[in-house]
Amino acid sequence: MRAAVLREAGRLAIEVLDVPEPGPGEIRVQVRATGVCHTDLTVVEGKMPVPRPVVLGHEGAGVVDAVGAGVADLSVGDHVVLTITPGCGVCRQCQLGALGLCEVAAPHMIDGRLSYGQQRLTKGAERINHFALQSSFAEYAVVDRRAAVKVPDDVPFDIACLTACGVSTGFGAAVVRAGVEAGETVLVIGAGGVGLAAVLGAVTAGAARVIVADRSAAACQLAEDLGATDSIVVDEDTNLVSRVRALTRGTGGGGLGGGGGGVDVAIDAVGTGGTAAAAFNALRRGGRAVVVGVADPRATVSVPLYHLIDQRVLTGSTNGSIRPQVDIPRILDLYRAGRLPLDRLVTRRYPLEDIGQAMAELGVKPGRAVITF
Ligand SMILES: NC(=O)c1ccc[n+]([C@@H]2O[C@H](COP(=O)([O-])OP(=O)(O)OC[C@H]3O[C@@H](n4cnc5c(N)ncnc54)[C@H](O)[C@@H]3O)[C@@H](O)[C@H]2O)c1
Ligand SMILES: [Zn+2]
Ligand SMILES: [Zn+2]
């Protein structure tokens, strides 16, 4: 099968690998579409310690092509989305409902293995590493059955795939993790695939106002097209917190050093020390900031102690803290009902051979790129 393999930082190459065989409790999926998420680029750039050679890609959707022993509830021909947070279902974190923190599967997100530590990718005698429990930049992916979410046949693969990571992360950050309530004001920093999905989540939850900040005017425009009420094009000199406070003056009361105004919820879909602190500092007293961006995996965040005393919350989220088997079908039902325009997030479609171009455009061109097979 053809797959995009990363052997050295900065260079993805199409290679022919063996078609992987599903073991017990696993399925093989013929990948039909996979979104290109910024986390893949972070690995390509060598900023995340993933063992190489590796097949990246973690926003896959496709058709079940073979089922391993013991898989009774999925059949060849079923349409599935490959979730990055399958969970094992039985560990303490899974039982508490935090599947993204699963004690069994989560440690394997970036160690080259699948949910239970197994490896299925080979090129002759050579072992090839997995990424994010799926490796969807390939014609076929073998995954743990729990990593597959059955979805309706009428959802196009290039839409369904978005819910594997970017859409579930952004939508879930707003709806699940932050719990946006009707009438609230939400700030989203970074309007890429994840941030735009956070805008859609906030709008779906009934936010009265959704303020977006991005370096790109085109990204801000797309966010407004998707329902953002205000946008701020930022550069290095922008004081985002004071701009947001000026826009929201009279709505919150800032507390010590707050300066008035402030948003109920802020979502950082960029992920630097600066953007995470800005998200937190733009909150009203008692507001909630959720960091989902990881532009710099080694970043630290420093915030005023008194803003914590004022009951502002700074937290983060893996994959929007969703319950994949519940929330992915729900998100797609909203799409099918015409109430969530996921199709407008997809601005570019490429064959696997053009994966390099899709990567190079991340954060440059607005919207999501999808590889279709
Ligand atoms: N927590 C999770 O589970 C999870 C899941 C998916 C992605 N991510 C992370 O989320 C981040 C966003 O991913 P994406 O796929 O949406 O990326 P993207 O490249 O599609 O979008 C990033 C956007 O941020 C903007 N931007 C960059 N620096 C900025 C700054 N300083 N201020 C304002 N805007 C800025 C860019 O112009 C771009 O529009 C990445 O760091 C990715 O690794 C995390
Ligand atoms: Zn992702
Ligand atoms: Zn678990």
Short mmCIF file of C-alpha atoms and ligand atoms in Angstrom, two decimals:
data_model
loop_
_atom_site.label_atom_id
_atom_site.label_comp_id
_atom_site.label_asym_id
_atom_site.label_seq_id
_atom_site.Cartn_x
_atom_site.Cartn_y
_atom_site.Cartn_z
CA MET A 1 0.00 0.00 0.00
CA ARG A 2 1.09 3.58 -0.53
CA ALA A 3 1.88 5.55 2.61
CA ALA A 4 3.58 8.84 3.48
CA VAL A 5 6.60 7.88 5.60
CA LEU A 6 8.68 10.26 7.73
CA ARG A 7 12.26 9.00 8.04
CA GLU A 8 13.99 12.30 8.80
CA ALA A 9 12.64 15.61 10.07
CA GLY A 10 11.19 17.78 7.33
CA ARG A 11 10.85 15.08 4.69
CA LEU A 12 7.72 13.03 3.98
CA ALA A 13 8.06 10.52 1.14
CA ILE A 14 5.54 8.19 -0.47
CA GLU A 15 6.66 4.57 -0.01
CA VAL A 16 5.08 1.19 -0.64
CA LEU A 17 4.49 -0.70 2.64
CA ASP A 18 2.93 -4.10 3.30
CA VAL A 19 -0.86 -4.11 3.70
CA PRO A 20 -1.22 -4.56 7.49
CA GLU A 21 -3.15 -7.50 8.94
CA PRO A 22 -5.57 -6.94 11.84
CA GLY A 23 -4.89 -8.96 14.99
CA PRO A 24 -7.52 -10.05 17.52
CA GLY A 25 -9.77 -7.16 18.51
CA GLU A 26 -8.55 -5.04 15.60
CA ILE A 27 -9.92 -3.97 12.25
CA ARG A 28 -8.37 -2.89 8.97
CA VAL A 29 -9.80 0.22 7.38
CA GLN A 30 -9.41 1.28 3.79
CA VAL A 31 -8.71 4.96 4.34
CA ARG A 32 -10.88 7.15 2.09
CA ALA A 33 -10.02 10.58 3.50
CA THR A 34 -7.77 12.07 6.14
CA GLY A 35 -7.51 15.64 7.33
CA VAL A 36 -4.13 17.30 7.74
CA CYS A 37 -3.80 18.57 11.32
CA HIS A 38 -1.12 20.92 12.59
CA THR A 39 0.04 18.23 15.04
CA ASP A 40 1.27 16.18 12.04
CA LEU A 41 3.33 19.19 10.97
CA THR A 42 4.71 19.61 14.50
CA VAL A 43 6.05 16.04 14.24
CA VAL A 44 7.39 16.56 10.71
CA GLU A 45 9.26 19.62 12.00
CA GLY A 46 10.88 17.47 14.68
CA LYS A 47 9.26 19.34 17.59
CA MET A 48 7.55 16.26 19.02
CA PRO A 49 9.54 13.15 19.95
CA VAL A 50 7.93 10.46 17.78
CA PRO A 51 10.07 7.44 16.79
CA ARG A 52 10.87 7.20 13.06
CA PRO A 53 10.30 5.85 10.50
CA VAL A 54 6.65 6.65 11.07
CA VAL A 55 3.40 6.96 9.15
CA LEU A 56 1.69 10.10 10.42
CA GLY A 57 -1.93 11.13 9.90
CA HIS A 58 -4.59 11.03 12.59
CA GLU A 59 -7.78 12.40 11.05
CA GLY A 60 -8.86 9.36 9.10
CA ALA A 61 -12.16 7.97 7.89
CA GLY A 62 -12.86 5.02 5.64
CA VAL A 63 -14.47 1.65 5.10
CA VAL A 64 -13.93 -1.44 7.24
CA ASP A 65 -12.00 -3.80 5.00
CA ALA A 66 -11.22 -6.72 7.35
CA VAL A 67 -12.09 -7.61 10.94
CA GLY A 68 -9.82 -9.45 13.35
CA ALA A 69 -10.84 -12.31 15.64
CA GLY A 70 -13.40 -11.38 18.27
CA VAL A 71 -14.75 -8.27 16.57
CA ALA A 72 -18.48 -8.91 16.45
CA ASP A 73 -19.97 -5.43 16.22
CA LEU A 74 -18.35 -4.10 13.04
CA SER A 75 -18.58 -5.61 9.56
CA VAL A 76 -16.72 -5.28 6.30
CA GLY A 77 -18.24 -2.31 4.45
CA ASP A 78 -19.11 -0.25 7.55
CA HIS A 79 -18.12 3.41 7.37
CA VAL A 80 -15.96 4.52 10.29
CA VAL A 81 -14.12 7.51 11.71
CA LEU A 82 -10.82 6.75 13.46
CA THR A 83 -10.77 8.46 16.83
CA ILE A 84 -7.50 9.49 18.50
CA THR A 85 -8.96 8.91 21.97
CA PRO A 86 -10.42 5.40 21.93
CA GLY A 87 -9.75 4.57 25.58
CA CYS A 88 -9.64 1.01 26.88
CA GLY A 89 -12.97 1.37 28.65
CA VAL A 90 -11.85 -0.26 31.90
CA CYS A 91 -9.01 1.79 33.42
CA ARG A 92 -9.68 4.38 36.11
CA GLN A 93 -9.57 7.35 33.70
CA CYS A 94 -11.93 5.68 31.22
CA GLN A 95 -14.34 4.76 34.01
CA LEU A 96 -14.22 8.39 35.15
CA GLY A 97 -15.18 9.39 31.61
CA ALA A 98 -11.84 10.85 30.50
CA LEU A 99 -11.10 8.57 27.55
CA GLY A 100 -8.39 10.89 26.25
CA LEU A 101 -6.44 10.26 29.45
CA CYS A 102 -6.78 6.46 29.25
CA GLU A 103 -4.01 4.78 31.24
CA VAL A 104 -3.65 2.06 28.57
CA ALA A 105 -4.03 3.87 25.23
CA ALA A 106 -2.94 7.49 25.84
CA PRO A 107 0.71 6.58 26.59
CA HIS A 108 0.93 5.14 23.06
CA MET A 109 -0.20 8.33 21.28
CA ILE A 110 3.34 9.29 20.33
CA ASP A 111 5.43 6.18 21.06
CA GLY A 112 4.93 4.55 17.64
CA ARG A 113 2.38 1.98 18.78
CA LEU A 114 -1.36 1.24 18.74
CA SER A 115 -3.69 1.30 21.77
CA TYR A 116 -2.32 -1.79 23.52
CA GLY A 117 1.30 -1.34 22.53
CA GLN A 118 1.11 -3.46 19.37
CA GLN A 119 2.67 -2.59 15.98
CA ARG A 120 1.22 -3.63 12.63
CA LEU A 121 3.10 -1.62 9.99
CA THR A 122 5.96 -3.22 8.08
CA LYS A 123 8.01 -2.79 4.94
CA GLY A 124 9.42 -6.26 4.42
CA ALA A 125 11.51 -7.00 7.51
CA GLU A 126 11.45 -3.38 8.68
CA ARG A 127 9.04 -2.19 11.39
CA ILE A 128 7.35 1.16 10.74
CA ASN A 129 5.96 3.20 13.64
CA HIS A 130 2.37 4.31 14.12
CA PHE A 131 1.17 7.75 15.15
CA ALA A 132 -1.79 8.79 17.31
CA LEU A 133 -3.04 5.18 17.41
CA GLN A 134 -3.95 5.17 13.70
CA SER A 135 -1.48 6.37 10.98
CA SER A 136 -3.99 7.51 8.35
CA PHE A 137 -1.58 8.92 5.72
CA ALA A 138 -1.80 5.50 4.08
CA GLU A 139 -4.20 3.51 1.95
CA TYR A 140 -4.96 1.15 4.85
CA ALA A 141 -4.86 1.50 8.63
CA VAL A 142 -5.11 -1.23 11.24
CA VAL A 143 -6.55 0.05 14.51
CA ASP A 144 -7.97 -1.26 17.74
CA ARG A 145 -11.71 -1.79 17.27
CA ARG A 146 -12.36 0.84 19.95
CA ALA A 147 -10.61 3.43 17.78
CA ALA A 148 -13.32 3.07 15.13
CA VAL A 149 -16.60 4.92 15.40
CA LYS A 150 -19.32 3.71 13.05
CA VAL A 151 -20.85 6.62 11.16
CA PRO A 152 -23.78 6.92 8.75
CA ASP A 153 -23.08 5.98 5.13
CA ASP A 154 -24.46 9.29 3.83
CA VAL A 155 -21.73 11.47 5.35
CA PRO A 156 -18.95 12.09 2.80
CA PHE A 157 -15.60 10.73 3.97
CA ASP A 158 -13.89 14.11 3.50
CA ILE A 159 -16.33 15.57 6.06
CA ALA A 160 -16.50 12.63 8.45
CA CYS A 161 -12.71 12.49 8.78
CA LEU A 162 -12.58 15.95 10.36
CA THR A 163 -14.27 14.58 13.49
CA ALA A 164 -11.36 12.22 14.14
CA CYS A 165 -9.32 15.11 15.56
CA GLY A 166 -9.66 18.77 14.56
CA VAL A 167 -13.42 19.20 14.68
CA SER A 168 -13.91 17.08 17.78
CA THR A 169 -11.07 18.97 19.49
CA GLY A 170 -12.36 22.47 18.71
CA PHE A 171 -16.07 21.70 19.02
CA GLY A 172 -15.46 19.70 22.20
CA ALA A 173 -13.25 22.40 23.73
CA ALA A 174 -16.20 24.80 23.52
CA VAL A 175 -19.16 22.50 24.11
CA VAL A 176 -17.75 19.77 26.36
CA ARG A 177 -14.68 21.10 28.19
CA ALA A 178 -15.66 24.77 28.56
CA GLY A 179 -19.39 24.02 28.59
CA VAL A 180 -20.33 27.21 26.75
CA GLU A 181 -23.80 28.34 27.79
CA ALA A 182 -26.37 30.16 25.67
CA GLY A 183 -25.69 33.90 25.69
CA GLU A 184 -22.04 33.69 26.73
CA THR A 185 -19.14 35.54 25.11
CA VAL A 186 -16.34 33.34 23.76
CA LEU A 187 -12.84 34.22 22.56
CA VAL A 188 -11.07 31.84 20.17
CA ILE A 189 -7.35 32.43 19.56
CA GLY A 190 -6.18 30.82 16.31
CA ALA A 191 -8.72 30.18 13.54
CA GLY A 192 -7.22 27.12 11.85
CA GLY A 193 -8.94 23.74 11.59
CA VAL A 194 -9.26 23.46 15.37
CA GLY A 195 -10.12 27.10 16.15
CA LEU A 196 -12.78 27.27 13.43
CA ALA A 197 -14.38 24.15 14.91
CA ALA A 198 -14.34 25.91 18.31
CA VAL A 199 -16.20 28.82 16.68
CA LEU A 200 -18.78 26.35 15.32
CA GLY A 201 -19.06 24.75 18.77
CA ALA A 202 -19.58 28.09 20.48
CA VAL A 203 -22.21 29.10 17.92
CA THR A 204 -23.97 25.74 18.29
CA ALA A 205 -24.02 26.15 22.09
CA GLY A 206 -25.73 29.52 21.65
CA ALA A 207 -22.90 31.95 22.40
CA ALA A 208 -24.10 35.52 21.91
CA ARG A 209 -20.71 36.73 20.89
CA VAL A 210 -17.71 34.89 19.42
CA ILE A 211 -14.52 36.90 19.09
CA VAL A 212 -11.75 35.41 16.97
CA ALA A 213 -8.08 36.38 16.88
CA ASP A 214 -5.68 35.17 14.19
CA ARG A 215 -2.58 36.40 12.39
CA SER A 216 -4.30 35.80 9.08
CA ALA A 217 -7.02 38.14 7.80
CA ALA A 218 -8.29 35.32 5.56
CA ALA A 219 -8.66 33.00 8.57
CA CYS A 220 -10.55 35.74 10.45
CA GLN A 221 -12.85 36.20 7.46
CA LEU A 222 -13.60 32.48 7.28
CA ALA A 223 -14.33 32.52 11.04
CA GLU A 224 -16.81 35.36 10.53
CA ASP A 225 -18.42 33.43 7.67
CA LEU A 226 -18.88 30.56 10.13
CA GLY A 227 -20.55 32.72 12.77
CA ALA A 228 -17.87 34.68 14.65
CA THR A 229 -19.26 38.12 15.52
CA ASP A 230 -15.93 39.95 15.84
CA SER A 231 -12.41 39.30 14.65
CA ILE A 232 -9.02 40.72 15.48
CA VAL A 233 -6.12 40.34 13.08
CA VAL A 234 -3.08 40.15 15.37
CA ASP A 235 0.66 40.65 14.95
CA GLU A 236 3.56 40.68 17.43
CA ASP A 237 2.63 44.18 18.63
CA THR A 238 -1.06 43.50 19.31
CA ASN A 239 -2.13 43.64 22.95
CA LEU A 240 -4.87 41.05 22.52
CA VAL A 241 -6.06 41.18 26.12
CA SER A 242 -6.72 44.92 26.07
CA ARG A 243 -8.37 44.65 22.64
CA VAL A 244 -10.72 41.97 23.96
CA ARG A 245 -11.39 43.93 27.15
CA ALA A 246 -12.22 47.00 25.07
CA LEU A 247 -14.67 44.96 22.99
CA THR A 248 -16.34 43.53 26.10
CA ARG A 249 -16.20 46.57 28.44
CA GLY A 250 -19.20 46.83 30.69
CA THR A 251 -19.97 43.12 30.61
CA GLY A 252 -17.81 41.57 33.29
CA GLY A 253 -15.84 43.50 35.86
CA GLY A 254 -12.20 42.53 35.79
CA GLY A 255 -11.08 42.34 39.43
CA LEU A 256 -7.55 43.30 40.48
CA GLY A 257 -5.63 44.21 37.35
CA GLY A 258 -8.49 43.04 35.19
CA GLY A 259 -9.38 46.41 33.70
CA GLY A 260 -13.08 45.70 33.13
CA GLY A 261 -14.79 43.54 30.57
CA GLY A 262 -13.53 40.07 29.77
CA VAL A 263 -14.99 36.99 28.13
CA ASP A 264 -16.81 34.08 29.76
CA VAL A 265 -14.78 31.49 27.87
CA ALA A 266 -11.48 31.64 26.00
CA ILE A 267 -10.09 28.85 23.83
CA ASP A 268 -6.44 28.88 22.82
CA ALA A 269 -6.11 26.95 19.57
CA VAL A 270 -2.52 28.15 18.98
CA GLY A 271 -0.66 26.96 22.06
CA THR A 272 2.28 29.14 23.03
CA GLY A 273 3.05 30.53 26.48
CA GLY A 274 1.84 33.90 25.20
CA THR A 275 -1.45 32.77 23.69
CA ALA A 276 -2.33 30.57 26.68
CA ALA A 277 -1.67 33.50 29.07
CA ALA A 278 -3.68 35.84 26.82
CA ALA A 279 -6.63 33.43 26.83
CA PHE A 280 -6.55 33.35 30.63
CA ASN A 281 -6.00 37.07 31.11
CA ALA A 282 -8.88 37.94 28.75
CA LEU A 283 -11.39 36.18 31.01
CA ARG A 284 -13.93 37.88 33.24
CA ARG A 285 -13.75 36.88 36.91
CA GLY A 286 -14.76 33.23 37.14
CA GLY A 287 -14.32 32.64 33.40
CA ARG A 288 -12.88 29.45 31.88
CA ALA A 289 -9.87 29.21 29.57
CA VAL A 290 -9.22 25.99 27.65
CA VAL A 291 -5.87 25.45 25.93
CA VAL A 292 -5.91 22.97 23.05
CA GLY A 293 -3.11 24.31 20.82
CA VAL A 294 0.37 22.84 21.20
CA ALA A 295 2.48 25.01 18.89
CA ASP A 296 5.32 24.73 21.38
CA PRO A 297 5.16 21.45 23.34
CA ARG A 298 7.80 22.77 25.79
CA ALA A 299 6.06 26.08 26.54
CA THR A 300 5.33 27.17 30.09
CA VAL A 301 2.56 29.54 31.13
CA SER A 302 2.80 32.27 33.73
CA VAL A 303 -0.36 34.01 34.95
CA PRO A 304 -1.17 36.53 37.71
CA LEU A 305 -1.94 34.73 40.95
CA TYR A 306 -4.80 37.07 41.71
CA HIS A 307 -6.61 36.08 38.55
CA LEU A 308 -6.80 32.58 40.03
CA ILE A 309 -8.09 33.96 43.32
CA ASP A 310 -10.80 35.62 41.21
CA GLN A 311 -11.82 32.08 40.25
CA ARG A 312 -10.68 32.18 36.69
CA VAL A 313 -9.95 28.66 35.45
CA LEU A 314 -7.01 27.71 33.25
CA THR A 315 -7.21 24.20 31.88
CA GLY A 316 -6.62 22.26 28.69
CA SER A 317 -8.09 19.43 26.72
CA THR A 318 -7.12 16.40 24.70
CA ASN A 319 -9.41 15.95 21.70
CA GLY A 320 -12.02 18.28 23.19
CA SER A 321 -12.59 15.82 26.05
CA ILE A 322 -15.20 14.11 23.89
CA ARG A 323 -16.67 10.64 24.33
CA PRO A 324 -15.91 9.47 20.78
CA GLN A 325 -18.67 6.86 20.42
CA VAL A 326 -21.25 9.43 21.57
CA ASP A 327 -19.99 12.79 20.39
CA ILE A 328 -18.65 11.97 16.90
CA PRO A 329 -22.08 10.66 15.77
CA ARG A 330 -23.71 13.66 17.46
CA ILE A 331 -21.47 16.12 15.63
CA LEU A 332 -22.18 14.36 12.33
CA ASP A 333 -25.92 14.36 13.07
CA LEU A 334 -25.72 18.15 13.45
CA TYR A 335 -23.98 18.27 10.07
CA ARG A 336 -26.61 16.00 8.48
CA ALA A 337 -29.37 18.19 9.92
CA GLY A 338 -27.83 21.20 8.19
CA ARG A 339 -26.94 22.83 11.52
CA LEU A 340 -23.15 22.51 11.43
CA PRO A 341 -21.50 23.56 8.14
CA LEU A 342 -18.45 21.27 8.37
CA ASP A 343 -18.17 21.30 4.58
CA ARG A 344 -17.10 24.95 4.73
CA LEU A 345 -14.08 24.02 6.85
CA VAL A 346 -12.62 22.00 3.98
CA THR A 347 -10.98 24.43 1.60
CA ARG A 348 -8.50 22.12 -0.15
CA ARG A 349 -8.45 18.48 -1.30
CA TYR A 350 -5.30 16.66 -2.41
CA PRO A 351 -4.14 13.19 -3.40
CA LEU A 352 -1.63 11.54 -1.01
CA GLU A 353 1.23 12.46 -3.36
CA ASP A 354 0.64 16.14 -2.56
CA ILE A 355 0.87 15.71 1.22
CA GLY A 356 3.95 17.96 1.29
CA GLN A 357 2.03 20.82 -0.27
CA ALA A 358 -0.88 20.31 2.13
CA MET A 359 1.59 20.49 5.03
CA ALA A 360 3.31 23.59 3.71
CA GLU A 361 -0.03 25.42 3.52
CA LEU A 362 -0.95 24.71 7.18
CA GLY A 363 -1.37 28.00 8.99
CA VAL A 364 -0.86 29.83 5.67
CA LYS A 365 -4.08 29.09 3.79
CA PRO A 366 -7.36 29.22 5.75
CA GLY A 367 -9.46 26.14 6.50
CA ARG A 368 -8.62 22.44 6.51
CA ALA A 369 -6.84 20.43 3.82
CA VAL A 370 -8.05 16.87 3.31
CA ILE A 371 -6.20 14.05 1.57
CA THR A 372 -8.63 11.90 -0.42
CA PHE A 373 -7.97 8.42 -1.78
N1 LIG B 1 -5.24 19.23 22.21
C1 LIG B 1 -5.50 18.44 21.18
O1 LIG B 1 -6.04 17.35 21.34
C2 LIG B 1 -5.19 18.92 19.80
C3 LIG B 1 -5.85 18.33 18.71
C4 LIG B 1 -5.60 18.87 17.43
C5 LIG B 1 -4.70 19.89 17.26
N2 LIG B 1 -4.04 20.39 18.34
C6 LIG B 1 -3.14 21.53 18.20
O2 LIG B 1 -3.95 22.67 17.96
C7 LIG B 1 -3.19 23.66 17.25
C8 LIG B 1 -3.98 24.16 16.06
O3 LIG B 1 -4.10 23.12 15.10
P1 LIG B 1 -4.74 23.43 13.68
O4 LIG B 1 -4.72 22.15 12.94
O5 LIG B 1 -5.98 24.20 13.84
O6 LIG B 1 -3.62 24.40 13.06
P2 LIG B 1 -3.71 25.36 11.78
O7 LIG B 1 -2.35 25.48 11.25
O8 LIG B 1 -4.82 24.88 10.89
O9 LIG B 1 -4.19 26.74 12.40
C9 LIG B 1 -3.43 27.51 13.26
C10 LIG B 1 -3.95 28.94 13.16
O10 LIG B 1 -3.34 29.71 14.19
C11 LIG B 1 -2.95 30.95 13.65
N3 LIG B 1 -1.86 31.47 14.49
C12 LIG B 1 -0.60 31.01 14.61
N4 LIG B 1 0.07 31.70 15.55
C13 LIG B 1 -0.81 32.60 16.06
C14 LIG B 1 -0.73 33.58 17.08
N5 LIG B 1 0.39 33.77 17.78
N6 LIG B 1 -1.83 34.32 17.35
C15 LIG B 1 -2.98 34.14 16.63
N7 LIG B 1 -3.11 33.22 15.66
C16 LIG B 1 -2.04 32.45 15.38
C17 LIG B 1 -2.56 30.66 12.22
O11 LIG B 1 -2.63 31.81 11.41
C18 LIG B 1 -3.61 29.60 11.84
O12 LIG B 1 -4.79 30.20 11.29
C19 LIG B 1 -1.88 22.97 16.88
O13 LIG B 1 -0.90 23.35 17.82
C20 LIG B 1 -2.20 21.51 17.02
O14 LIG B 1 -1.04 20.74 17.31
C21 LIG B 1 -4.28 19.93 19.60
ZN ZN B 2 -4.90 16.57 15.29
ZN ZN B 3 -8.63 3.30 29.68
#
